[in-house]
mmCIF file of C-alpha atoms and ligand atoms in Angstrom:
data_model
loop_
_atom_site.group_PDB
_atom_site.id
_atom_site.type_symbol
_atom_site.label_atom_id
_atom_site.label_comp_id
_atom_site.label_asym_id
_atom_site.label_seq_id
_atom_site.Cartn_x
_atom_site.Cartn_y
_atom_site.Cartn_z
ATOM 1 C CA UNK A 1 -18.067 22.670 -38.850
ATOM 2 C CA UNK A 2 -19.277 20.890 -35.788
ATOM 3 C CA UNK A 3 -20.241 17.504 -37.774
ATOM 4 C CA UNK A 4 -16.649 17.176 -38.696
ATOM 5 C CA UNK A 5 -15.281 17.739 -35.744
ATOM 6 C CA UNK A 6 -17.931 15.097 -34.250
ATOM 7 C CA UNK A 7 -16.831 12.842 -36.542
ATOM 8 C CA UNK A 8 -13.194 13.621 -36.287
ATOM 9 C CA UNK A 9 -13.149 12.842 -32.617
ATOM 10 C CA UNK A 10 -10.998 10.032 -31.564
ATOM 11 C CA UNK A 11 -10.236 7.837 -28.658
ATOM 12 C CA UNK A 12 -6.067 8.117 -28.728
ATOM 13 C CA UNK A 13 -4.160 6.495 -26.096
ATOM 14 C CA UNK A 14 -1.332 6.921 -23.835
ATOM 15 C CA UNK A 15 1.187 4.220 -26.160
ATOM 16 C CA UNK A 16 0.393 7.537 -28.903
ATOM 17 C CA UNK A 17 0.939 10.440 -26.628
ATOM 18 C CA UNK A 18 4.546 12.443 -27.336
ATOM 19 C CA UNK A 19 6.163 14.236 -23.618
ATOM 20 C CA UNK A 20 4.804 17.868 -25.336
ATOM 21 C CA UNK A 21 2.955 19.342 -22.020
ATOM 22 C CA UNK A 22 -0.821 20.879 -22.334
ATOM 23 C CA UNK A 23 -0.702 24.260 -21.180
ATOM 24 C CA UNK A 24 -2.731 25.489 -17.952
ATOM 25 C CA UNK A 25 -4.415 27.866 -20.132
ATOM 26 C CA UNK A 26 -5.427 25.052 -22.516
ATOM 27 C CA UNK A 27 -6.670 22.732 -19.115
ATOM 28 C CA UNK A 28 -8.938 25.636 -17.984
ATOM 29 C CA UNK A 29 -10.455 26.007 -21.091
ATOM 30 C CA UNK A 30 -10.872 22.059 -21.618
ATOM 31 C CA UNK A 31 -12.737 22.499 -18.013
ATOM 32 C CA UNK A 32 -14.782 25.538 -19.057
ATOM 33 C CA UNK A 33 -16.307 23.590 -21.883
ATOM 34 C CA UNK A 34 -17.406 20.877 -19.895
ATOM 35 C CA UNK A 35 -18.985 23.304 -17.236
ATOM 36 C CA UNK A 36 -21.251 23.876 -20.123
ATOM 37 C CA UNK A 37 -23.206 20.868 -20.686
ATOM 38 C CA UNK A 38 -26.537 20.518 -20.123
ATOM 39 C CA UNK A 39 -28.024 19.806 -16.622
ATOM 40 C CA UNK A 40 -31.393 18.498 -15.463
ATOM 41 C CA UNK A 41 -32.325 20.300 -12.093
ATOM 42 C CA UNK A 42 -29.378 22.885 -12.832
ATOM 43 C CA UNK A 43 -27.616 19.889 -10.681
ATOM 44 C CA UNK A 44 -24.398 20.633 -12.511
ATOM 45 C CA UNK A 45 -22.624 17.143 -11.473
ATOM 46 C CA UNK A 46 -19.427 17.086 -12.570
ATOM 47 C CA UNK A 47 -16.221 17.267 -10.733
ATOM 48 C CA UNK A 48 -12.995 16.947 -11.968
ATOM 49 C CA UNK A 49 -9.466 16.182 -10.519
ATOM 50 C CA UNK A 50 -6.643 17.433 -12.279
ATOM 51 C CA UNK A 51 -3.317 15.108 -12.211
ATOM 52 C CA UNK A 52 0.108 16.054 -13.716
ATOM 53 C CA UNK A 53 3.693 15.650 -13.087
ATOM 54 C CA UNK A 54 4.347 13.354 -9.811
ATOM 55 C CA UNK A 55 0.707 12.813 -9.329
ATOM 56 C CA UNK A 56 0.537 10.475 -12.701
ATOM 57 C CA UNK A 57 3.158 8.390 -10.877
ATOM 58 C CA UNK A 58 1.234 8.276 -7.879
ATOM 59 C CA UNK A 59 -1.568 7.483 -9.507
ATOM 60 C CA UNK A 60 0.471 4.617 -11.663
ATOM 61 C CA UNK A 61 1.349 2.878 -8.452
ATOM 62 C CA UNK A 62 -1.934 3.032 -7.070
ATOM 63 C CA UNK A 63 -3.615 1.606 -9.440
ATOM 64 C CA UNK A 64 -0.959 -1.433 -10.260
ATOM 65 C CA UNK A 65 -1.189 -2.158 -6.567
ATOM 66 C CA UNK A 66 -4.550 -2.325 -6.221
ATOM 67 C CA UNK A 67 -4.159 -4.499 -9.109
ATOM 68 C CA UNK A 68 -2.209 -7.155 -7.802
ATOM 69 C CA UNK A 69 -3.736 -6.731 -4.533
ATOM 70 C CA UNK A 70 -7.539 -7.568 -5.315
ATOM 71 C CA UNK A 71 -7.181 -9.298 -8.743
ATOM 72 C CA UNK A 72 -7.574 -13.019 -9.220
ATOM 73 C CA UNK A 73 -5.554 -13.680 -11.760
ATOM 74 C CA UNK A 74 -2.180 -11.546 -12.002
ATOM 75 C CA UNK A 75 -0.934 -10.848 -15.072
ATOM 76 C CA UNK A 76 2.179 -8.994 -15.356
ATOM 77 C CA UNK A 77 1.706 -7.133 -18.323
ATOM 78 C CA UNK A 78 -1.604 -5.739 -16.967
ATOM 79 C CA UNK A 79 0.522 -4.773 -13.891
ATOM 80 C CA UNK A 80 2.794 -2.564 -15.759
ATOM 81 C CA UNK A 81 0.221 -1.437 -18.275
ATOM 82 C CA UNK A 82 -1.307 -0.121 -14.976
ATOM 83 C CA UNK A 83 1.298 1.683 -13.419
ATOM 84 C CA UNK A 84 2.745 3.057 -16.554
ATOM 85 C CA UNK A 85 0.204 4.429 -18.646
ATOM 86 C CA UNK A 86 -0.472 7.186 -16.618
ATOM 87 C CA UNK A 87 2.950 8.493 -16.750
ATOM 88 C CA UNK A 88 2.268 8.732 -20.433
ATOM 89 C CA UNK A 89 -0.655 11.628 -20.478
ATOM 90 C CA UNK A 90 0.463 14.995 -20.100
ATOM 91 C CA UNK A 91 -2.708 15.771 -17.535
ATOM 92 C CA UNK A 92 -5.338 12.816 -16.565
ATOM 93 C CA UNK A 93 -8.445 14.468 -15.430
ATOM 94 C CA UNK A 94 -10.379 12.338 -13.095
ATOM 95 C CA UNK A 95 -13.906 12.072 -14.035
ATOM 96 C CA UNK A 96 -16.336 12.239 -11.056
ATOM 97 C CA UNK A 97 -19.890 13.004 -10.360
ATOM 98 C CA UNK A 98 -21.564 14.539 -6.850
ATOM 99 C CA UNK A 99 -24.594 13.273 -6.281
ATOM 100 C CA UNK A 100 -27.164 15.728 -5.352
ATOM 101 C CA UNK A 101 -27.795 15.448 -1.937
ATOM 102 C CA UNK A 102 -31.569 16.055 -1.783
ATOM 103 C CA UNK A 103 -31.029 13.234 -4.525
ATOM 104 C CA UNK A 104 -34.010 15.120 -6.852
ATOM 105 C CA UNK A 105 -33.055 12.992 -9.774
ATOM 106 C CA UNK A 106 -32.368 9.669 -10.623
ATOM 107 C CA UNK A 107 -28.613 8.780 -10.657
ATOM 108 C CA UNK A 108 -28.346 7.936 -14.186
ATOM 109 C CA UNK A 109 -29.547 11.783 -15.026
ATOM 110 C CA UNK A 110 -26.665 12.604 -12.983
ATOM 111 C CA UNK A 111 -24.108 10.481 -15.207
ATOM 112 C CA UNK A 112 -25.625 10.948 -18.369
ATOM 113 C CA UNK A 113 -24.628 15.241 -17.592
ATOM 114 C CA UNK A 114 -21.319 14.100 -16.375
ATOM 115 C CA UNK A 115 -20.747 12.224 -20.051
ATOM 116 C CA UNK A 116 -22.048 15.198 -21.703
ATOM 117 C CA UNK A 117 -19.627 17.477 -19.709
ATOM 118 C CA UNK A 118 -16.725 14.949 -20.901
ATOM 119 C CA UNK A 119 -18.193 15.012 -24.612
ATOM 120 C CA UNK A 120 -17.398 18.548 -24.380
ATOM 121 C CA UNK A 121 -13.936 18.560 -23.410
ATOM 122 C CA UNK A 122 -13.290 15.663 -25.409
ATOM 123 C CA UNK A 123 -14.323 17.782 -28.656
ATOM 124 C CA UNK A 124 -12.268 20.604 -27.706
ATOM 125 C CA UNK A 125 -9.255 18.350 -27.248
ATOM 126 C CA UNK A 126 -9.700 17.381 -30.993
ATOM 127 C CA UNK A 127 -10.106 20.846 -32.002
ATOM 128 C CA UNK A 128 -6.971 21.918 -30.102
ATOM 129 C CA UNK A 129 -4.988 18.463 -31.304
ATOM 130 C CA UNK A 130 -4.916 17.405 -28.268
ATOM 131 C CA UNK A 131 -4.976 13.336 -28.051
ATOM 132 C CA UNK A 132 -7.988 12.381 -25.096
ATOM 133 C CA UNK A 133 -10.156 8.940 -24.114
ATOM 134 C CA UNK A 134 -11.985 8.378 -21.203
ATOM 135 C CA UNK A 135 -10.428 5.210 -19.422
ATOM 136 C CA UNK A 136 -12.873 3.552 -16.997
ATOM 137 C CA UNK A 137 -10.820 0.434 -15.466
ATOM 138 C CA UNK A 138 -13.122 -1.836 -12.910
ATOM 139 C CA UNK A 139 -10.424 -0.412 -10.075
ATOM 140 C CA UNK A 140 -12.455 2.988 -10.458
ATOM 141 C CA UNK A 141 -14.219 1.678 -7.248
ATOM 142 C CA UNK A 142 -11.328 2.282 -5.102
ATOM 143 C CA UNK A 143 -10.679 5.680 -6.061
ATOM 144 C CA UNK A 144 -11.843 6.660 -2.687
ATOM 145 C CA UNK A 145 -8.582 5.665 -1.402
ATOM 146 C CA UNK A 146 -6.474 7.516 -3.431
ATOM 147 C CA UNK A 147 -8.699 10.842 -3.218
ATOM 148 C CA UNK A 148 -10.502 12.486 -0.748
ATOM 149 C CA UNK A 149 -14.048 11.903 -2.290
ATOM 150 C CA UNK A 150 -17.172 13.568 -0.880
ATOM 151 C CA UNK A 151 -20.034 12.091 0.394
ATOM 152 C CA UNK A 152 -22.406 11.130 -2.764
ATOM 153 C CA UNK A 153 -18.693 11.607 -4.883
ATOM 154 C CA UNK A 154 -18.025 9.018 -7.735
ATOM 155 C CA UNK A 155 -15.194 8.400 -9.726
ATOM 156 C CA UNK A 156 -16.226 7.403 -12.955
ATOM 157 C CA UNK A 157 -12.854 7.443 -15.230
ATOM 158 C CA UNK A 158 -10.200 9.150 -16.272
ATOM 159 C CA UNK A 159 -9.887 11.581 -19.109
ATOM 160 C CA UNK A 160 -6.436 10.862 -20.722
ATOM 161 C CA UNK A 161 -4.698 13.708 -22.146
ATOM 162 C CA UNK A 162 -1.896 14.427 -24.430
ATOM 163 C CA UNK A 163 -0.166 15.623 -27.911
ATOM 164 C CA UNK A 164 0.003 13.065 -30.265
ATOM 165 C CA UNK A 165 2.696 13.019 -33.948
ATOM 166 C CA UNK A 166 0.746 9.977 -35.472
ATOM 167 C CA UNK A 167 -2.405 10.588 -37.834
ATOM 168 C CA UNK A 168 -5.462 9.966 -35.734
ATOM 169 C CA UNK A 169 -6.832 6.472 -36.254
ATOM 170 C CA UNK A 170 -9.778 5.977 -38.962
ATOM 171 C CA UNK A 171 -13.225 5.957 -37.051
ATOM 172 C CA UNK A 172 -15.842 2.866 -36.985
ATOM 173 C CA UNK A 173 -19.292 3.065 -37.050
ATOM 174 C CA UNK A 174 -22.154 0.627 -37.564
ATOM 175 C CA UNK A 175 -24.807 2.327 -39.974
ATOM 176 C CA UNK A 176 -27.351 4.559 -38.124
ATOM 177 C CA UNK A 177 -30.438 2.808 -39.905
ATOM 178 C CA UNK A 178 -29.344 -0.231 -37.571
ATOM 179 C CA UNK A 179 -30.282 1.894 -34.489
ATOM 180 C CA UNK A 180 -33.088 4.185 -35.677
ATOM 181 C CA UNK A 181 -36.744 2.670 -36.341
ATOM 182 C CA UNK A 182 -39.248 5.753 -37.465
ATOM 183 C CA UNK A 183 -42.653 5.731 -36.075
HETATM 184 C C1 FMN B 201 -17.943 5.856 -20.807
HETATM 185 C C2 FMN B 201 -16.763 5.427 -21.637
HETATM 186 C C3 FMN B 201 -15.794 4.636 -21.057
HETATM 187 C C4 FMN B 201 -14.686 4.202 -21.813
HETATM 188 N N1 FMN B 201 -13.751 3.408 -21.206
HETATM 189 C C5 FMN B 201 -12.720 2.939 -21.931
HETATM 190 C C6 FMN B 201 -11.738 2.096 -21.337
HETATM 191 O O1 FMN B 201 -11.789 1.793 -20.141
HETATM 192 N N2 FMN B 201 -10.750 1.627 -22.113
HETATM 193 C C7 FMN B 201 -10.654 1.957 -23.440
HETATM 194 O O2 FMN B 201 -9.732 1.493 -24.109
HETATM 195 N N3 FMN B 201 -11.524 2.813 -24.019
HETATM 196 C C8 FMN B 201 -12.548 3.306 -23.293
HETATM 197 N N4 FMN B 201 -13.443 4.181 -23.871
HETATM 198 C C9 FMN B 201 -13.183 4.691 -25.231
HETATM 199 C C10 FMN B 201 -13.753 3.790 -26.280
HETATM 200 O O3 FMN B 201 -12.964 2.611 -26.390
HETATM 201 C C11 FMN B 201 -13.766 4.502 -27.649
HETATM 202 O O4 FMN B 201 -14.468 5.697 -27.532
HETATM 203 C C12 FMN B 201 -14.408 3.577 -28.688
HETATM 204 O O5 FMN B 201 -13.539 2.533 -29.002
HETATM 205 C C13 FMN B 201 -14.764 4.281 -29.979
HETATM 206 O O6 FMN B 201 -13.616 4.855 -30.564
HETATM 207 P P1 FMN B 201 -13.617 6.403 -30.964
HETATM 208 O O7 FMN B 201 -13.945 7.151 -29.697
HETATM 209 O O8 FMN B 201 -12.224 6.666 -31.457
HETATM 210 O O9 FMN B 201 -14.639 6.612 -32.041
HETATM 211 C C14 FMN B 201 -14.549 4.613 -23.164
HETATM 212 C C15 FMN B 201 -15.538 5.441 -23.730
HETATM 213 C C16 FMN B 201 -16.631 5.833 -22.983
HETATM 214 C C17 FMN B 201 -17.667 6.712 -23.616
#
């Protein structure tokens, strides 16, 4: 039923993930769902970036350098929090979105079909088990130096990936009447 597995969905994170890989057959089909989100313009924004193996550690270093190089106050915890989480994930999918060029919508549009793409995948993943959260550290903006980024490219996160052996964590919600008024 989809409202259960709505509701079932869960941010789980790296410190839960077990060293069980993700198939490529299971990554493809994680992608294919997101290719099917809905698109205003037929625009069809997303791009992804798929990272395993020596490119998490890569991507580790990266990020704890750019850390300690642009931060103001250094914490060293945060540092290795940085450069080891990614090492965690079986696969980290980088999140982007390409800007039309004609630029026929607003950006937002643009992001709000990239979030629906990620909904997708994120669903499957807790249909197939698979842990997944969508990290989006303030050092996103440098991205462009650790990829080759297009003109009108952003990265907007990173879609964490991997098996998990603990029960998933209870979810939160305020109350829906809190957010709804009825006209
Ligand atoms: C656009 C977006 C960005 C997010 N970025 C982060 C992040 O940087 N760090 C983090 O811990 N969680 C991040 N999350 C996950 C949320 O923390 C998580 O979804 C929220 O706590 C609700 O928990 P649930 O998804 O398990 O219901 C992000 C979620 C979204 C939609």
């Amino acid at each position: 039923m989809i409202k259960k597995l709505i509701k079932s969905r869960r941010a789980i994170f790296p410190a839960q993930y077990n060293q069980k890989p993700i198939s490529k057959g299971d990554i493809l089909e994680v992608l294919d769902a997101a290719n099917w989100a809905p698109t205003h313009k037929k625009t069809e924004p997303w791009r992804f970036k798929v990272l395993q193996g020596e490119k998490l550690v890569e991507l580790g270093v990266f990020l704890s350098e750019k850390y300690k190089e642009t931060t103001d106050k250094f914490s060293e915890f945060q540092y290795n929090k940085l450069r080891e989480n990614p090492t965690k994930a079986a696969c980290i999918i980088a999140i982007c979105m390409q800007r039309d060029p004609a630029e026929s919508l607003p950006e937002w549009e643009e992001i709000a079909a990239v979030a629906m793409a990620v909904q997708n995948m994120w669903l499957l993943c807790t249909e197939k088990n698979i842990g997944a959260y969508w990290s989006s550290p303030g050092l996103i903006k440098f991205m462009g130096d650790f990829f080759n980024l297009k003109e009108g490219e952003k990265c907007l996160g990173f879609f964490y990936m991997g098996y998990y052996d603990e029960p998933s964590p209870v979810g939160v919600r305020r109350p829906i009447e809190d957010k709804v008024e009825w006209l």
